């Protein structure tokens, strides 16, 4: 399910430019951000739990970061999950988790 969801989002946004972070796509769907290539075995899902208004902008203050398999079967397995304050901290952790998971996968 997650694979299809991310792939559909990617297809819809192909005509638009993606936002990339450390060479991987960052796709937003409402309060959920997907980080990583939709074709990879693992992907990060970040859920914005809380925002705060700073001037005229809503800024994420509480984000749940989830590393999970991206099998496309609808039975994704959560490998790591944690809450972080702020998008930068969430993305920083997401990058480390995703890189380590993909690296470990290639070693097997």
PDB file of C-alpha atoms in Angstrom:
ATOM      1  CA  UNK A   1       0.000   0.000   0.000  1.00  0.00           C
ATOM      2  CA  UNK A   2       2.705   2.515   0.936  1.00  0.00           C
ATOM      3  CA  UNK A   3       4.731   1.770  -2.207  1.00  0.00           C
ATOM      4  CA  UNK A   4       1.690   2.351  -4.410  1.00  0.00           C
ATOM      5  CA  UNK A   5       0.786   5.511  -2.504  1.00  0.00           C
ATOM      6  CA  UNK A   6       4.278   6.986  -2.830  1.00  0.00           C
ATOM      7  CA  UNK A   7       4.569   5.912  -6.474  1.00  0.00           C
ATOM      8  CA  UNK A   8       1.204   7.502  -7.302  1.00  0.00           C
ATOM      9  CA  UNK A   9       2.290  10.722  -5.613  1.00  0.00           C
ATOM     10  CA  UNK A  10       5.563  10.638  -7.507  1.00  0.00           C
ATOM     11  CA  UNK A  11       3.754  10.116 -10.815  1.00  0.00           C
ATOM     12  CA  UNK A  12       1.376  13.000 -10.124  1.00  0.00           C
ATOM     13  CA  UNK A  13       4.250  15.288  -9.270  1.00  0.00           C
ATOM     14  CA  UNK A  14       6.526  14.240 -12.157  1.00  0.00           C
ATOM     15  CA  UNK A  15       5.355  17.259 -14.107  1.00  0.00           C
ATOM     16  CA  UNK A  16       6.271  19.415 -11.127  1.00  0.00           C
ATOM     17  CA  UNK A  17       9.767  19.716  -9.737  1.00  0.00           C
ATOM     18  CA  UNK A  18      10.526  17.597  -6.707  1.00  0.00           C
ATOM     19  CA  UNK A  19      12.124  18.920  -3.603  1.00  0.00           C
ATOM     20  CA  UNK A  20      15.264  16.889  -2.886  1.00  0.00           C
ATOM     21  CA  UNK A  21      17.179  16.463   0.356  1.00  0.00           C
ATOM     22  CA  UNK A  22      20.614  14.835   0.124  1.00  0.00           C
ATOM     23  CA  UNK A  23      19.806  13.537  -3.350  1.00  0.00           C
ATOM     24  CA  UNK A  24      16.542  11.808  -2.441  1.00  0.00           C
ATOM     25  CA  UNK A  25      12.999  13.026  -3.172  1.00  0.00           C
ATOM     26  CA  UNK A  26      10.958  14.592  -0.400  1.00  0.00           C
ATOM     27  CA  UNK A  27       7.252  14.316  -1.231  1.00  0.00           C
ATOM     28  CA  UNK A  28       4.504  15.959   0.795  1.00  0.00           C
ATOM     29  CA  UNK A  29       0.919  14.745   0.996  1.00  0.00           C
ATOM     30  CA  UNK A  30      -0.991  16.819   3.527  1.00  0.00           C
ATOM     31  CA  UNK A  31       0.680  16.371   6.911  1.00  0.00           C
ATOM     32  CA  UNK A  32       2.745  13.398   5.739  1.00  0.00           C
ATOM     33  CA  UNK A  33       6.176  13.681   4.127  1.00  0.00           C
ATOM     34  CA  UNK A  34       7.785  10.742   2.342  1.00  0.00           C
ATOM     35  CA  UNK A  35      11.554  10.727   2.049  1.00  0.00           C
ATOM     36  CA  UNK A  36      13.432   8.362  -0.229  1.00  0.00           C
ATOM     37  CA  UNK A  37      13.152   6.785  -3.642  1.00  0.00           C
ATOM     38  CA  UNK A  38       9.820   4.987  -4.168  1.00  0.00           C
ATOM     39  CA  UNK A  39      11.682   2.084  -5.819  1.00  0.00           C
ATOM     40  CA  UNK A  40      13.981   1.440  -2.822  1.00  0.00           C
ATOM     41  CA  UNK A  41      13.355  -1.303  -0.262  1.00  0.00           C
ATOM     42  CA  UNK A  42      13.078   1.216   2.607  1.00  0.00           C
ATOM     43  CA  UNK A  43      11.406   4.603   2.900  1.00  0.00           C
ATOM     44  CA  UNK A  44      10.893   7.218   5.597  1.00  0.00           C
ATOM     45  CA  UNK A  45       7.448   8.487   6.494  1.00  0.00           C
ATOM     46  CA  UNK A  46       7.283  11.673   8.577  1.00  0.00           C
ATOM     47  CA  UNK A  47       3.988  12.714  10.100  1.00  0.00           C
ATOM     48  CA  UNK A  48       3.562  16.309  11.264  1.00  0.00           C
ATOM     49  CA  UNK A  49       1.777  16.054  14.606  1.00  0.00           C
ATOM     50  CA  UNK A  50       1.865  19.698  15.631  1.00  0.00           C
ATOM     51  CA  UNK A  51       2.556  23.058  14.020  1.00  0.00           C
ATOM     52  CA  UNK A  52       3.124  26.545  15.348  1.00  0.00           C
ATOM     53  CA  UNK A  53       2.414  29.856  13.626  1.00  0.00           C
ATOM     54  CA  UNK A  54       5.559  31.940  13.218  1.00  0.00           C
ATOM     55  CA  UNK A  55       4.650  35.222  11.566  1.00  0.00           C
ATOM     56  CA  UNK A  56       2.433  34.092   8.644  1.00  0.00           C
ATOM     57  CA  UNK A  57       3.945  30.610   8.305  1.00  0.00           C
ATOM     58  CA  UNK A  58       2.935  27.293   9.899  1.00  0.00           C
ATOM     59  CA  UNK A  59       6.126  25.586  11.128  1.00  0.00           C
ATOM     60  CA  UNK A  60       6.236  21.918  12.141  1.00  0.00           C
ATOM     61  CA  UNK A  61       7.166  21.582  15.808  1.00  0.00           C
ATOM     62  CA  UNK A  62       6.493  17.877  16.452  1.00  0.00           C
ATOM     63  CA  UNK A  63       7.148  15.189  13.829  1.00  0.00           C
ATOM     64  CA  UNK A  64       6.984  11.402  14.022  1.00  0.00           C
ATOM     65  CA  UNK A  65       9.759   9.820  11.951  1.00  0.00           C
ATOM     66  CA  UNK A  66       9.170   6.234  10.812  1.00  0.00           C
ATOM     67  CA  UNK A  67      11.601   4.007   8.906  1.00  0.00           C
ATOM     68  CA  UNK A  68       9.691   1.222   7.227  1.00  0.00           C
ATOM     69  CA  UNK A  69       9.905  -1.330   4.481  1.00  0.00           C
ATOM     70  CA  UNK A  70       8.503  -0.315   1.129  1.00  0.00           C
ATOM     71  CA  UNK A  71       7.280  -3.638  -0.219  1.00  0.00           C
ATOM     72  CA  UNK A  72       4.157  -2.519  -2.037  1.00  0.00           C
ATOM     73  CA  UNK A  73       2.182  -5.377  -0.524  1.00  0.00           C
ATOM     74  CA  UNK A  74       0.273  -3.294   2.000  1.00  0.00           C
ATOM     75  CA  UNK A  75       2.142  -5.041   4.813  1.00  0.00           C
ATOM     76  CA  UNK A  76       4.914  -2.555   5.458  1.00  0.00           C
ATOM     77  CA  UNK A  77       7.010  -3.290   8.514  1.00  0.00           C
ATOM     78  CA  UNK A  78       8.004  -0.458  10.860  1.00  0.00           C
ATOM     79  CA  UNK A  79      11.693  -0.761  11.731  1.00  0.00           C
ATOM     80  CA  UNK A  80      12.255   2.449  13.734  1.00  0.00           C
ATOM     81  CA  UNK A  81       9.931   5.137  15.026  1.00  0.00           C
ATOM     82  CA  UNK A  82      10.572   8.260  17.099  1.00  0.00           C
ATOM     83  CA  UNK A  83       9.276  11.805  17.618  1.00  0.00           C
ATOM     84  CA  UNK A  84      11.488  14.828  16.917  1.00  0.00           C
ATOM     85  CA  UNK A  85      11.087  18.554  17.421  1.00  0.00           C
ATOM     86  CA  UNK A  86      11.303  20.460  14.165  1.00  0.00           C
ATOM     87  CA  UNK A  87      11.665  19.447  10.556  1.00  0.00           C
ATOM     88  CA  UNK A  88      15.452  19.820  10.447  1.00  0.00           C
ATOM     89  CA  UNK A  89      15.981  17.358  13.302  1.00  0.00           C
ATOM     90  CA  UNK A  90      13.481  14.951  11.752  1.00  0.00           C
ATOM     91  CA  UNK A  91      15.162  15.118   8.330  1.00  0.00           C
ATOM     92  CA  UNK A  92      18.617  14.770   9.842  1.00  0.00           C
ATOM     93  CA  UNK A  93      17.594  11.561  11.622  1.00  0.00           C
ATOM     94  CA  UNK A  94      15.654  10.320   8.587  1.00  0.00           C
ATOM     95  CA  UNK A  95      18.752  10.656   6.396  1.00  0.00           C
ATOM     96  CA  UNK A  96      20.885   8.601   8.807  1.00  0.00           C
ATOM     97  CA  UNK A  97      18.261   5.878   9.255  1.00  0.00           C
ATOM     98  CA  UNK A  98      17.572   5.567   5.538  1.00  0.00           C
ATOM     99  CA  UNK A  99      21.239   5.530   4.529  1.00  0.00           C
ATOM    100  CA  UNK A 100      22.068   2.882   7.151  1.00  0.00           C
ATOM    101  CA  UNK A 101      19.101   0.695   6.131  1.00  0.00           C
ATOM    102  CA  UNK A 102      19.948   0.901   2.425  1.00  0.00           C
ATOM    103  CA  UNK A 103      23.628   0.295   3.130  1.00  0.00           C
ATOM    104  CA  UNK A 104      22.892  -2.746   5.316  1.00  0.00           C
ATOM    105  CA  UNK A 105      20.575  -4.072   2.607  1.00  0.00           C
ATOM    106  CA  UNK A 106      23.310  -3.950  -0.038  1.00  0.00           C
ATOM    107  CA  UNK A 107      25.758  -5.790   2.255  1.00  0.00           C
ATOM    108  CA  UNK A 108      23.422  -8.792   2.636  1.00  0.00           C
TER     109      UNK A 108
END
